[in-house]
Amino acid sequence: MDREITALKAQKKNPNRISVYLDGEYCFGLARIVAAWLKIGQILSEEDVVRLKQQDTLEVGYQRALRLLGYRPRSEAEIQRKLRDQGFEDAVIQAVLERLKQNGFLGDEKFAQDWVENRATFRPRSKRMLAMELRQKGVLDEEIQKALAETKDENTLAYQAAQQYARRLDGVDWETFRKRLGGHLARRGFSYGIIAPVLRQVWDETHSSAGNENLMENEDGILWDK
């Protein structure tokens, strides 16, 4: 049955949504952008109403996704999971993901690259740990390997992580320095073969030659503690 639009009112609690009245009664709400082409006196069929509600669901899902991306970059799987948790159907979610990708707001290749670059700059860790983090975000191995191939080598990442943490170790002796910095690097996913020379390098750079002589004497027989 066809019905006439008798009023279009911005909602008090959310001005970006429009309340649609048909034949004098409130019927449904729409995102302002969906309701933009409607006007009072316009006749809507039942099919029109169904289509408008579908468009509104898509728009709501799209805006929710944009809000999520506004907090921080996210992978496709993260957006998909969040929208599903909020009750959106798979067909709607897929349409939202496609629209985000078409508009340049979403893409796992760029997400993986940005993730690796950000980690390398602010919180360096091993490539193994970077790969694990990206897998947890739902990124495919192909995209992960591309991103890791473009980042710094493992030794450089370990050195940068060591430099950042070593600032907290001013004044400690070698044994404390070795255990605390070595443990930090191990927790960042670096292997002993990477960690051992980095410890020596950073110690040498931050301590006197006298301290280094004591280090050479004390190193004999020391076992590695993970």
C-alpha positions as YAML, in Angstrom:
chain: A
units: angstrom
residues:
- id: 1
  name: MET
  ca: [0.00, 0.00, 0.00]
- id: 2
  name: ASP
  ca: [1.32, 3.42, -0.97]
- id: 3
  name: ARG
  ca: [1.70, 6.02, 1.77]
- id: 4
  name: GLU
  ca: [2.37, 9.76, 1.78]
- id: 5
  name: ILE
  ca: [5.24, 11.51, 3.57]
- id: 6
  name: THR
  ca: [3.56, 14.00, 5.88]
- id: 7
  name: ALA
  ca: [6.58, 15.14, 7.92]
- id: 8
  name: LEU
  ca: [10.38, 14.90, 7.99]
- id: 9
  name: LYS
  ca: [11.90, 15.90, 11.34]
- id: 10
  name: ALA
  ca: [15.46, 15.94, 12.61]
- id: 11
  name: GLN
  ca: [15.72, 13.79, 15.72]
- id: 12
  name: LYS
  ca: [16.47, 15.71, 18.93]
- id: 13
  name: LYS
  ca: [19.01, 13.23, 20.27]
- id: 14
  name: ASN
  ca: [20.72, 12.78, 16.90]
- id: 15
  name: PRO
  ca: [20.27, 15.61, 14.37]
- id: 16
  name: ASN
  ca: [22.01, 13.48, 11.74]
- id: 17
  name: ARG
  ca: [18.97, 11.22, 11.65]
- id: 18
  name: ILE
  ca: [15.58, 12.12, 10.21]
- id: 19
  name: SER
  ca: [12.26, 10.81, 11.50]
- id: 20
  name: VAL
  ca: [9.93, 9.94, 8.63]
- id: 21
  name: TYR
  ca: [6.16, 10.30, 9.14]
- id: 22
  name: LEU
  ca: [3.76, 8.57, 6.76]
- id: 23
  name: ASP
  ca: [0.07, 9.46, 6.74]
- id: 24
  name: GLY
  ca: [0.53, 11.43, 9.94]
- id: 25
  name: GLU
  ca: [2.32, 8.69, 11.89]
- id: 26
  name: TYR
  ca: [5.99, 8.16, 12.75]
- id: 27
  name: CYS
  ca: [7.23, 5.16, 10.76]
- id: 28
  name: PHE
  ca: [11.03, 4.97, 10.82]
- id: 29
  name: GLY
  ca: [14.26, 6.90, 11.08]
- id: 30
  name: LEU
  ca: [16.87, 7.42, 8.38]
- id: 31
  name: ALA
  ca: [20.38, 8.80, 8.19]
- id: 32
  name: ARG
  ca: [20.22, 12.35, 6.90]
- id: 33
  name: ILE
  ca: [22.15, 11.42, 3.75]
- id: 34
  name: VAL
  ca: [19.64, 8.65, 2.96]
- id: 35
  name: ALA
  ca: [16.68, 10.92, 3.57]
- id: 36
  name: ALA
  ca: [18.14, 13.77, 1.54]
- id: 37
  name: TRP
  ca: [16.01, 13.13, -1.56]
- id: 38
  name: LEU
  ca: [12.72, 12.74, 0.34]
- id: 39
  name: LYS
  ca: [10.15, 15.54, 0.55]
- id: 40
  name: ILE
  ca: [6.80, 16.13, 2.16]
- id: 41
  name: GLY
  ca: [3.94, 15.01, -0.08]
- id: 42
  name: GLN
  ca: [6.03, 12.30, -1.74]
- id: 43
  name: ILE
  ca: [4.34, 8.92, -2.12]
- id: 44
  name: LEU
  ca: [6.25, 5.83, -1.02]
- id: 45
  name: SER
  ca: [5.42, 2.26, -1.93]
- id: 46
  name: GLU
  ca: [6.16, -0.66, 0.37]
- id: 47
  name: GLU
  ca: [9.15, -1.44, -1.84]
- id: 48
  name: ASP
  ca: [10.41, 2.13, -1.43]
- id: 49
  name: VAL
  ca: [10.22, 1.79, 2.36]
- id: 50
  name: VAL
  ca: [12.11, -1.51, 2.33]
- id: 51
  name: ARG
  ca: [14.79, -0.04, 0.07]
- id: 52
  name: LEU
  ca: [15.18, 3.07, 2.26]
- id: 53
  name: LYS
  ca: [15.59, 0.96, 5.38]
- id: 54
  name: GLN
  ca: [18.22, -1.17, 3.65]
- id: 55
  name: GLN
  ca: [20.11, 1.92, 2.54]
- id: 56
  name: ASP
  ca: [19.93, 3.26, 6.07]
- id: 57
  name: THR
  ca: [21.37, 0.05, 7.53]
- id: 58
  name: LEU
  ca: [24.26, 0.25, 5.08]
- id: 59
  name: GLU
  ca: [24.90, 3.89, 5.94]
- id: 60
  name: VAL
  ca: [24.79, 3.22, 9.68]
- id: 61
  name: GLY
  ca: [27.25, 0.36, 9.24]
- id: 62
  name: TYR
  ca: [29.54, 2.52, 7.14]
- id: 63
  name: GLN
  ca: [29.53, 5.35, 9.69]
- id: 64
  name: ARG
  ca: [30.20, 2.89, 12.52]
- id: 65
  name: ALA
  ca: [33.19, 1.56, 10.60]
- id: 66
  name: LEU
  ca: [34.51, 5.06, 9.93]
- id: 67
  name: ARG
  ca: [34.22, 5.84, 13.63]
- id: 68
  name: LEU
  ca: [36.24, 2.72, 14.46]
- id: 69
  name: LEU
  ca: [38.92, 3.73, 11.94]
- id: 70
  name: GLY
  ca: [38.97, 7.19, 13.47]
- id: 71
  name: TYR
  ca: [40.38, 5.79, 16.71]
- id: 72
  name: ARG
  ca: [43.21, 3.88, 15.01]
- id: 73
  name: PRO
  ca: [43.92, 1.98, 11.77]
- id: 74
  name: ARG
  ca: [42.30, -1.45, 11.66]
- id: 75
  name: SER
  ca: [42.49, -4.53, 9.49]
- id: 76
  name: GLU
  ca: [39.58, -5.76, 7.39]
- id: 77
  name: ALA
  ca: [39.02, -8.65, 9.78]
- id: 78
  name: GLU
  ca: [38.85, -6.28, 12.76]
- id: 79
  name: ILE
  ca: [36.18, -4.13, 11.12]
- id: 80
  name: GLN
  ca: [34.27, -7.24, 10.07]
- id: 81
  name: ARG
  ca: [34.37, -8.63, 13.61]
- id: 82
  name: LYS
  ca: [33.32, -5.34, 15.20]
- id: 83
  name: LEU
  ca: [30.34, -4.88, 12.88]
- id: 84
  name: ARG
  ca: [29.24, -8.49, 13.37]
- id: 85
  name: ASP
  ca: [29.41, -7.99, 17.15]
- id: 86
  name: GLN
  ca: [27.14, -4.97, 16.71]
- id: 87
  name: GLY
  ca: [24.52, -7.11, 14.98]
- id: 88
  name: PHE
  ca: [25.05, -6.32, 11.30]
- id: 89
  name: GLU
  ca: [24.38, -9.10, 8.81]
- id: 90
  name: ASP
  ca: [27.20, -10.48, 6.65]
- id: 91
  name: ALA
  ca: [25.78, -9.01, 3.43]
- id: 92
  name: VAL
  ca: [25.76, -5.54, 4.98]
- id: 93
  name: ILE
  ca: [29.26, -6.01, 6.38]
- id: 94
  name: GLN
  ca: [30.66, -7.02, 3.01]
- id: 95
  name: ALA
  ca: [29.04, -4.02, 1.33]
- id: 96
  name: VAL
  ca: [30.52, -1.72, 3.98]
- id: 97
  name: LEU
  ca: [33.99, -3.25, 3.56]
- id: 98
  name: GLU
  ca: [33.86, -2.79, -0.21]
- id: 99
  name: ARG
  ca: [32.79, 0.83, 0.14]
- id: 100
  name: LEU
  ca: [35.60, 1.51, 2.63]
- id: 101
  name: LYS
  ca: [38.17, -0.04, 0.29]
- id: 102
  name: GLN
  ca: [36.87, 1.83, -2.73]
- id: 103
  name: ASN
  ca: [37.14, 5.11, -0.81]
- id: 104
  name: GLY
  ca: [40.68, 4.33, 0.33]
- id: 105
  name: PHE
  ca: [39.86, 3.98, 4.03]
- id: 106
  name: LEU
  ca: [40.62, 0.27, 4.34]
- id: 107
  name: GLY
  ca: [43.14, -2.22, 2.95]
- id: 108
  name: ASP
  ca: [45.22, -4.88, 4.62]
- id: 109
  name: GLU
  ca: [48.32, -4.22, 2.52]
- id: 110
  name: LYS
  ca: [48.56, -0.62, 3.71]
- id: 111
  name: PHE
  ca: [47.47, -1.58, 7.23]
- id: 112
  name: ALA
  ca: [50.31, -4.11, 7.50]
- id: 113
  name: GLN
  ca: [52.86, -1.62, 6.16]
- id: 114
  name: ASP
  ca: [51.71, 1.10, 8.56]
- id: 115
  name: TRP
  ca: [51.69, -1.32, 11.49]
- id: 116
  name: VAL
  ca: [55.26, -2.47, 10.82]
- id: 117
  name: GLU
  ca: [56.53, 1.08, 10.26]
- id: 118
  name: ASN
  ca: [54.89, 2.34, 13.45]
- id: 119
  name: ARG
  ca: [56.33, -0.51, 15.50]
- id: 120
  name: ALA
  ca: [59.80, -0.06, 14.01]
- id: 121
  name: THR
  ca: [59.75, 3.63, 14.93]
- id: 122
  name: PHE
  ca: [58.18, 3.61, 18.37]
- id: 123
  name: ARG
  ca: [58.26, 0.06, 19.76]
- id: 124
  name: PRO
  ca: [60.73, -2.09, 17.79]
- id: 125
  name: ARG
  ca: [60.33, -5.85, 17.98]
- id: 126
  name: SER
  ca: [61.34, -8.92, 16.02]
- id: 127
  name: LYS
  ca: [59.85, -9.75, 12.66]
- id: 128
  name: ARG
  ca: [58.49, -12.96, 14.16]
- id: 129
  name: MET
  ca: [56.54, -10.98, 16.74]
- id: 130
  name: LEU
  ca: [55.38, -8.47, 14.13]
- id: 131
  name: ALA
  ca: [54.05, -11.34, 12.02]
- id: 132
  name: MET
  ca: [52.27, -12.81, 15.03]
- id: 133
  name: GLU
  ca: [50.62, -9.47, 15.84]
- id: 134
  name: LEU
  ca: [49.40, -9.04, 12.27]
- id: 135
  name: ARG
  ca: [48.02, -12.57, 12.14]
- id: 136
  name: GLN
  ca: [46.07, -11.80, 15.30]
- id: 137
  name: LYS
  ca: [44.61, -8.84, 13.41]
- id: 138
  name: GLY
  ca: [43.45, -11.20, 10.68]
- id: 139
  name: VAL
  ca: [45.96, -10.10, 8.03]
- id: 140
  name: LEU
  ca: [46.88, -12.74, 5.45]
- id: 141
  name: ASP
  ca: [50.44, -14.09, 5.34]
- id: 142
  name: GLU
  ca: [50.98, -12.70, 1.84]
- id: 143
  name: GLU
  ca: [50.37, -9.14, 3.03]
- id: 144
  name: ILE
  ca: [52.45, -9.75, 6.17]
- id: 145
  name: GLN
  ca: [55.47, -10.95, 4.21]
- id: 146
  name: LYS
  ca: [55.27, -7.93, 1.88]
- id: 147
  name: ALA
  ca: [55.31, -5.55, 4.83]
- id: 148
  name: LEU
  ca: [58.15, -7.36, 6.62]
- id: 149
  name: ALA
  ca: [60.26, -7.42, 3.46]
- id: 150
  name: GLU
  ca: [60.21, -3.63, 3.38]
- id: 151
  name: THR
  ca: [61.15, -3.03, 7.02]
- id: 152
  name: LYS
  ca: [64.57, -2.91, 8.68]
- id: 153
  name: ASP
  ca: [66.68, -6.01, 9.28]
- id: 154
  name: GLU
  ca: [66.45, -7.91, 12.57]
- id: 155
  name: ASN
  ca: [69.75, -6.59, 13.95]
- id: 156
  name: THR
  ca: [68.72, -2.99, 13.40]
- id: 157
  name: LEU
  ca: [65.33, -3.54, 15.02]
- id: 158
  name: ALA
  ca: [66.98, -5.15, 18.06]
- id: 159
  name: TYR
  ca: [69.53, -2.34, 18.32]
- id: 160
  name: GLN
  ca: [66.82, 0.33, 18.22]
- id: 161
  name: ALA
  ca: [64.78, -1.50, 20.85]
- id: 162
  name: ALA
  ca: [67.89, -1.80, 23.04]
- id: 163
  name: GLN
  ca: [68.76, 1.88, 22.69]
- id: 164
  name: GLN
  ca: [65.30, 2.93, 23.79]
- id: 165
  name: TYR
  ca: [65.28, 0.69, 26.86]
- id: 166
  name: ALA
  ca: [68.91, 1.30, 27.85]
- id: 167
  name: ARG
  ca: [68.01, 4.84, 28.91]
- id: 168
  name: ARG
  ca: [66.33, 3.32, 31.96]
- id: 169
  name: LEU
  ca: [69.50, 1.48, 32.98]
- id: 170
  name: ASP
  ca: [71.88, 4.35, 33.71]
- id: 171
  name: GLY
  ca: [74.22, 3.51, 36.57]
- id: 172
  name: VAL
  ca: [73.53, -0.23, 36.81]
- id: 173
  name: ASP
  ca: [76.29, -2.83, 36.69]
- id: 174
  name: TRP
  ca: [76.85, -5.19, 33.77]
- id: 175
  name: GLU
  ca: [74.99, -8.12, 35.32]
- id: 176
  name: THR
  ca: [71.88, -6.04, 35.94]
- id: 177
  name: PHE
  ca: [72.20, -4.39, 32.53]
- id: 178
  name: ARG
  ca: [72.55, -7.77, 30.80]
- id: 179
  name: LYS
  ca: [69.61, -9.37, 32.56]
- id: 180
  name: ARG
  ca: [67.19, -6.48, 32.28]
- id: 181
  name: LEU
  ca: [67.98, -5.42, 28.73]
- id: 182
  name: GLY
  ca: [68.34, -9.01, 27.55]
- id: 183
  name: GLY
  ca: [64.98, -9.88, 29.07]
- id: 184
  name: HIS
  ca: [63.39, -6.88, 27.42]
- id: 185
  name: LEU
  ca: [64.71, -7.88, 23.99]
- id: 186
  name: ALA
  ca: [63.65, -11.49, 24.51]
- id: 187
  name: ARG
  ca: [60.13, -10.33, 25.30]
- id: 188
  name: ARG
  ca: [60.19, -8.39, 22.05]
- id: 189
  name: GLY
  ca: [60.79, -11.67, 20.24]
- id: 190
  name: PHE
  ca: [64.50, -11.46, 19.44]
- id: 191
  name: SER
  ca: [66.67, -14.59, 19.55]
- id: 192
  name: TYR
  ca: [69.81, -15.02, 21.65]
- id: 193
  name: GLY
  ca: [71.96, -14.87, 18.52]
- id: 194
  name: ILE
  ca: [70.60, -11.37, 17.82]
- id: 195
  name: ILE
  ca: [70.51, -10.20, 21.43]
- id: 196
  name: ALA
  ca: [74.05, -11.11, 22.57]
- id: 197
  name: PRO
  ca: [76.03, -8.80, 20.24]
- id: 198
  name: VAL
  ca: [73.49, -6.00, 20.68]
- id: 199
  name: LEU
  ca: [73.97, -6.11, 24.46]
- id: 200
  name: ARG
  ca: [77.73, -5.71, 24.06]
- id: 201
  name: GLN
  ca: [77.36, -2.94, 21.50]
- id: 202
  name: VAL
  ca: [74.95, -0.86, 23.58]
- id: 203
  name: TRP
  ca: [76.97, -1.42, 26.76]
- id: 204
  name: ASP
  ca: [80.14, -0.31, 25.00]
- id: 205
  name: GLU
  ca: [78.40, 2.80, 23.70]
- id: 206
  name: THR
  ca: [77.04, 3.81, 27.09]
- id: 207
  name: HIS
  ca: [79.90, 2.90, 29.48]
- id: 208
  name: SER
  ca: [83.52, 3.83, 30.02]
- id: 209
  name: SER
  ca: [86.51, 1.80, 28.88]
- id: 210
  name: ALA
  ca: [87.13, 0.83, 32.50]
- id: 211
  name: GLY
  ca: [83.66, -0.59, 32.69]
- id: 212
  name: ASN
  ca: [84.32, -2.53, 29.51]
- id: 213
  name: GLU
  ca: [87.45, -4.09, 30.99]
- id: 214
  name: ASN
  ca: [85.41, -5.35, 33.94]
- id: 215
  name: LEU
  ca: [82.84, -6.64, 31.49]
- id: 216
  name: MET
  ca: [85.45, -8.76, 29.68]
- id: 217
  name: GLU
  ca: [86.57, -10.30, 32.98]
- id: 218
  name: ASN
  ca: [83.04, -10.94, 34.19]
- id: 219
  name: GLU
  ca: [81.72, -12.43, 30.97]
- id: 220
  name: ASP
  ca: [83.62, -15.72, 31.30]
- id: 221
  name: GLY
  ca: [81.29, -18.45, 32.43]
- id: 222
  name: ILE
  ca: [78.12, -16.31, 32.43]
- id: 223
  name: LEU
  ca: [75.04, -18.22, 31.31]
- id: 224
  name: TRP
  ca: [72.18, -16.62, 29.40]
- id: 225
  name: ASP
  ca: [68.92, -16.12, 31.28]
- id: 226
  name: LYS
  ca: [65.84, -15.75, 29.19]
...
